[in-house]
PDB file of C-alpha atoms in Angstrom:
ATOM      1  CA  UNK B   1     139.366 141.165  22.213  1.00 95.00           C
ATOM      2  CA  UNK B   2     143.575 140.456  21.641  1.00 97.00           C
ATOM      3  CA  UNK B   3     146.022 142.480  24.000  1.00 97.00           C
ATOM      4  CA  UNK B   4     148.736 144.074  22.450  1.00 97.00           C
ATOM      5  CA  UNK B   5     150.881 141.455  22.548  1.00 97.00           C
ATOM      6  CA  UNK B   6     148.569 139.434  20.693  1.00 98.00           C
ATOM      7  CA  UNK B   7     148.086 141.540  17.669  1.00 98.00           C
ATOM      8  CA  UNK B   8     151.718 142.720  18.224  1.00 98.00           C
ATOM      9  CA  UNK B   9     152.610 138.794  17.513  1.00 98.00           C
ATOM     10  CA  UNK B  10     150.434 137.835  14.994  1.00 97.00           C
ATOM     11  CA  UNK B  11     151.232 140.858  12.707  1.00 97.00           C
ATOM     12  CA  UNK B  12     155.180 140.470  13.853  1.00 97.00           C
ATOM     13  CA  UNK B  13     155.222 144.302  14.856  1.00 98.00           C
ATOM     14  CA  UNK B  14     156.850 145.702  18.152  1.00 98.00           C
ATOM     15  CA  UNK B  15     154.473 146.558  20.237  1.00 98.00           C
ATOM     16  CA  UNK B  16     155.665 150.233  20.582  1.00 98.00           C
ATOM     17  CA  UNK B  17     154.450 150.571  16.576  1.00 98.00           C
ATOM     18  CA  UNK B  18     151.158 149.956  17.757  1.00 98.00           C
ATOM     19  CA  UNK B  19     151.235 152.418  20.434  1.00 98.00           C
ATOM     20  CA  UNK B  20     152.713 154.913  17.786  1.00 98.00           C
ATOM     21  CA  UNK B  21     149.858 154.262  15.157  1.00 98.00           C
ATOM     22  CA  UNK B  22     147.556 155.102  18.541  1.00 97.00           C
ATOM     23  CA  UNK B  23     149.231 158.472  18.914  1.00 97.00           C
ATOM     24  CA  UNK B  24     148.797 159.201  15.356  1.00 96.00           C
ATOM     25  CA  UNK B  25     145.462 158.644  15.250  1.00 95.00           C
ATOM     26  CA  UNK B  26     145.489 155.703  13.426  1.00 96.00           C
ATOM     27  CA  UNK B  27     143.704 153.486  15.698  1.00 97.00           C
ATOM     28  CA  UNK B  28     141.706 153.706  18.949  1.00 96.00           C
ATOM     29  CA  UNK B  29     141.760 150.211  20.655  1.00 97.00           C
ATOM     30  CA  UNK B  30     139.377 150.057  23.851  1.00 97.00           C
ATOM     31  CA  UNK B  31     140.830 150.052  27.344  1.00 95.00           C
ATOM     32  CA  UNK B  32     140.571 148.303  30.246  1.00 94.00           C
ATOM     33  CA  UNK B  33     141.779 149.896  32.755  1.00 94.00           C
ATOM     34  CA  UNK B  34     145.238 150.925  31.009  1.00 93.00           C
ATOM     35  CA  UNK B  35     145.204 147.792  28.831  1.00 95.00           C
ATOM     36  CA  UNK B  36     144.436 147.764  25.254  1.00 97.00           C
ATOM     37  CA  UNK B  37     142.051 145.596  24.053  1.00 98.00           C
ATOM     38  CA  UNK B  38     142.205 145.455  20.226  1.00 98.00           C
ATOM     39  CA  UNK B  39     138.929 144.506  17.890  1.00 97.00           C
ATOM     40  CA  UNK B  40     138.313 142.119  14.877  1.00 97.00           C
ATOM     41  CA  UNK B  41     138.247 145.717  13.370  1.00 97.00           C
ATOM     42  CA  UNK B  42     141.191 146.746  14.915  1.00 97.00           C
ATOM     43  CA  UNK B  43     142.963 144.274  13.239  1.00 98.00           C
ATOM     44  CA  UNK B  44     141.512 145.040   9.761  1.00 97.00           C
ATOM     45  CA  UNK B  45     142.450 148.733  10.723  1.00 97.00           C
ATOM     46  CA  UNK B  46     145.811 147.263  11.333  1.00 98.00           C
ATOM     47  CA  UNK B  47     145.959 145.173   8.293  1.00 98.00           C
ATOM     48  CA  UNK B  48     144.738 147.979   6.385  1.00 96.00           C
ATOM     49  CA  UNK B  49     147.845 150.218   7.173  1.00 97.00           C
ATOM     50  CA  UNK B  50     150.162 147.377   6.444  1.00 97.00           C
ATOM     51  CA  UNK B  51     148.869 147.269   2.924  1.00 95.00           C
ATOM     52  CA  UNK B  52     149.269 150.521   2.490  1.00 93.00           C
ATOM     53  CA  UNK B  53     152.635 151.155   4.169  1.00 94.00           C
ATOM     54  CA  UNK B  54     153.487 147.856   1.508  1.00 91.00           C
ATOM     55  CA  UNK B  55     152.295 150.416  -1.474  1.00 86.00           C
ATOM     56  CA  UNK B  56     154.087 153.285  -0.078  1.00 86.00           C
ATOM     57  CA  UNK B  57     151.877 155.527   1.841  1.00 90.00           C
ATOM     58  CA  UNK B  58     153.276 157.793   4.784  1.00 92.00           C
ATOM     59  CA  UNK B  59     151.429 157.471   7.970  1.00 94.00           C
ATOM     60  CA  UNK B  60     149.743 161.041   7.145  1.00 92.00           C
ATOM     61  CA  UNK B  61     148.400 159.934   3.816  1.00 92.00           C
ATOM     62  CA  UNK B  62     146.764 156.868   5.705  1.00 94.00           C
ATOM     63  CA  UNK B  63     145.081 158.448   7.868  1.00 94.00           C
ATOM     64  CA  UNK B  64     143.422 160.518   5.698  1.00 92.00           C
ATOM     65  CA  UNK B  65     142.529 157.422   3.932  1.00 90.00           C
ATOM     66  CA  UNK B  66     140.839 155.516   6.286  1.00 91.00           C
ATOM     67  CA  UNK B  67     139.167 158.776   7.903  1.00 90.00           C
ATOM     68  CA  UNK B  68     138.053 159.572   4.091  1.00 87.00           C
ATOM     69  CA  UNK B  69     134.250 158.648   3.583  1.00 87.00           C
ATOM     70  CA  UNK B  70     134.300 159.816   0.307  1.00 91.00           C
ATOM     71  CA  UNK B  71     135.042 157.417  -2.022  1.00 92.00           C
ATOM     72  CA  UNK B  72     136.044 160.220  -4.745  1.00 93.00           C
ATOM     73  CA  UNK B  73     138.493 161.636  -2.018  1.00 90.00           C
ATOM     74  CA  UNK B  74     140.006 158.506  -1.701  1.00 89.00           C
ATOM     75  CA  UNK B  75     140.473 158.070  -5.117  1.00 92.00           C
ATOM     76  CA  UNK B  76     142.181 161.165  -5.528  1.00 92.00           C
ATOM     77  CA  UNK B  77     144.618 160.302  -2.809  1.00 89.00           C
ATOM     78  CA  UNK B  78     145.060 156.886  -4.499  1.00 89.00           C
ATOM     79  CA  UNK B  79     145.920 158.414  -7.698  1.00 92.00           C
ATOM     80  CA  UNK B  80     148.375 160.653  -5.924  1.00 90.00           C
ATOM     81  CA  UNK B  81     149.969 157.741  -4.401  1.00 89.00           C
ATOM     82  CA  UNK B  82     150.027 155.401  -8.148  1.00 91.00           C
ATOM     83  CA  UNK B  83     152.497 158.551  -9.134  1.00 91.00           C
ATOM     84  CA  UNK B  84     154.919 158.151  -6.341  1.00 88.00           C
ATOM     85  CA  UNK B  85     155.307 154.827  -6.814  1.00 88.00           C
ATOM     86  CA  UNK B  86     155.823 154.999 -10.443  1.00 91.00           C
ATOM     87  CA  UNK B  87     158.581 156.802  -9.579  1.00 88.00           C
ATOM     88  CA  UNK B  88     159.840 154.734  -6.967  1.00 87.00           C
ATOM     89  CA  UNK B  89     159.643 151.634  -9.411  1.00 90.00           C
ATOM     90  CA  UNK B  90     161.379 153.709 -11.744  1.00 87.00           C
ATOM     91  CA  UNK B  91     164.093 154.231  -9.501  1.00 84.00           C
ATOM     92  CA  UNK B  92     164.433 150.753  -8.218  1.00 89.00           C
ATOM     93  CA  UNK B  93     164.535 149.138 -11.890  1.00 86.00           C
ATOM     94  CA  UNK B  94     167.328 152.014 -12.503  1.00 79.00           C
ATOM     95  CA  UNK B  95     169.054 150.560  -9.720  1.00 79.00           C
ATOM     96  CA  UNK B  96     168.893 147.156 -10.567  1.00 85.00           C
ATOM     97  CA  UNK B  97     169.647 147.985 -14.201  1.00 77.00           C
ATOM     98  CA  UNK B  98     172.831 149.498 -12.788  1.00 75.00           C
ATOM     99  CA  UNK B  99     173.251 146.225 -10.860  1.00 76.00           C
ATOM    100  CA  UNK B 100     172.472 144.324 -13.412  1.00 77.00           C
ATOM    101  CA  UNK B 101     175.366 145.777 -15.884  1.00 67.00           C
ATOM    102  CA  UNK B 102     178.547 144.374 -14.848  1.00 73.00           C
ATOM    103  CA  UNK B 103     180.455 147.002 -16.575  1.00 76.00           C
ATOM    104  CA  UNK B 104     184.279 145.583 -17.010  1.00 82.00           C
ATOM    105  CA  UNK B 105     185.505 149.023 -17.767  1.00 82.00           C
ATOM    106  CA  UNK B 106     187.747 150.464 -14.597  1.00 88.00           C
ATOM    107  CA  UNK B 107     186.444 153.838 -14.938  1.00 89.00           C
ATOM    108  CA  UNK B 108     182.678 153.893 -14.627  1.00 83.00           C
ATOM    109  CA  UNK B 109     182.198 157.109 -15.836  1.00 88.00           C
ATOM    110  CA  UNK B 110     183.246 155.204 -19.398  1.00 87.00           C
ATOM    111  CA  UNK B 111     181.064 152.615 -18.996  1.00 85.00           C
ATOM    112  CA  UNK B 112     178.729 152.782 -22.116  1.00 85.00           C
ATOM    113  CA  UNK B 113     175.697 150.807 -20.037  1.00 79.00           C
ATOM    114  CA  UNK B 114     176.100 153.348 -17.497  1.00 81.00           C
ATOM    115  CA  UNK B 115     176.580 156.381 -19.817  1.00 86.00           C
ATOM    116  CA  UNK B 116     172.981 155.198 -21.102  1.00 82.00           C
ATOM    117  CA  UNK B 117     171.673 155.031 -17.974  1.00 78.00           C
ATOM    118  CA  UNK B 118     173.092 158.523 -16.847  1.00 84.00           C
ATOM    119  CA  UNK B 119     171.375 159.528 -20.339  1.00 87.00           C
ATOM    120  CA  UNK B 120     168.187 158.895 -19.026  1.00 81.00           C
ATOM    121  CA  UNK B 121     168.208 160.754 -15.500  1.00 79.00           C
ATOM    122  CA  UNK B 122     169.358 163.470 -17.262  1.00 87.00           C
ATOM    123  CA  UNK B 123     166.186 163.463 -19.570  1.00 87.00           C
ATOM    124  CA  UNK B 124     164.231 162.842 -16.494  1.00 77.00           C
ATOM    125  CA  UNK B 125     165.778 165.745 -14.893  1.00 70.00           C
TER     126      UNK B 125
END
């Protein structure tokens, strides 16, 4: 059993983000007395959310998730969540498209690599 501290450390999270997940019902470490005392499967709880925070999912989303023991609702959720971050990718290689343009014109709006992409969120729109 790891404190805290210990699983604060070795995932380099503040301890207070641990409390937090506790509140929202993410995870349920054991006391003793007022300590925590955190699990081997605590910490693949813990992993777990990190993996999915790293793909995108709100706190909400993983609990229902890991509380899911249905692996058809799961996949439903996971489906939900490949669509969001579609669009999120979508966004970020718009952004580094943008980035990427070095447009020598002074006014932007005359830029033909950003007229293009300004085409395209307005197709998307």
């Amino acid at each position: 059993m790891k404190s805290i501290g210990e699983v604060a450390a070795r995932f380099g999270l503040p301890a207070h983000v641990l409390r937090y997940w506790e509140a929202e019902g993410l995870l349920s470490p054991a006391r003793v007395g007022t300590r925590r005392r955190y699990t081997d499967a605590d910490l693949r709880r813990v992993a777990a959310i990190l993996v999915a925070k790293e793909a995108g999912w709100e706190l909400a989303d993983i609990r229902s998730m890991l509380a899911d023991r249905s692996a058809s609702g799961r996949a439903a959720m996971a489906a939900r969540q490949r669509e969001r971050l579609r669009i999120r990718i979508a966004r970020a290689q718009a952004a580094l498209e943008l980035l990427e343009g070095d447009c020598t014109h002074d006014d932007l709006m005359a830029c033909p690599h950003f007229q293009q992409l300004l085409d395209r969120q307005l197709e998307h729109s």
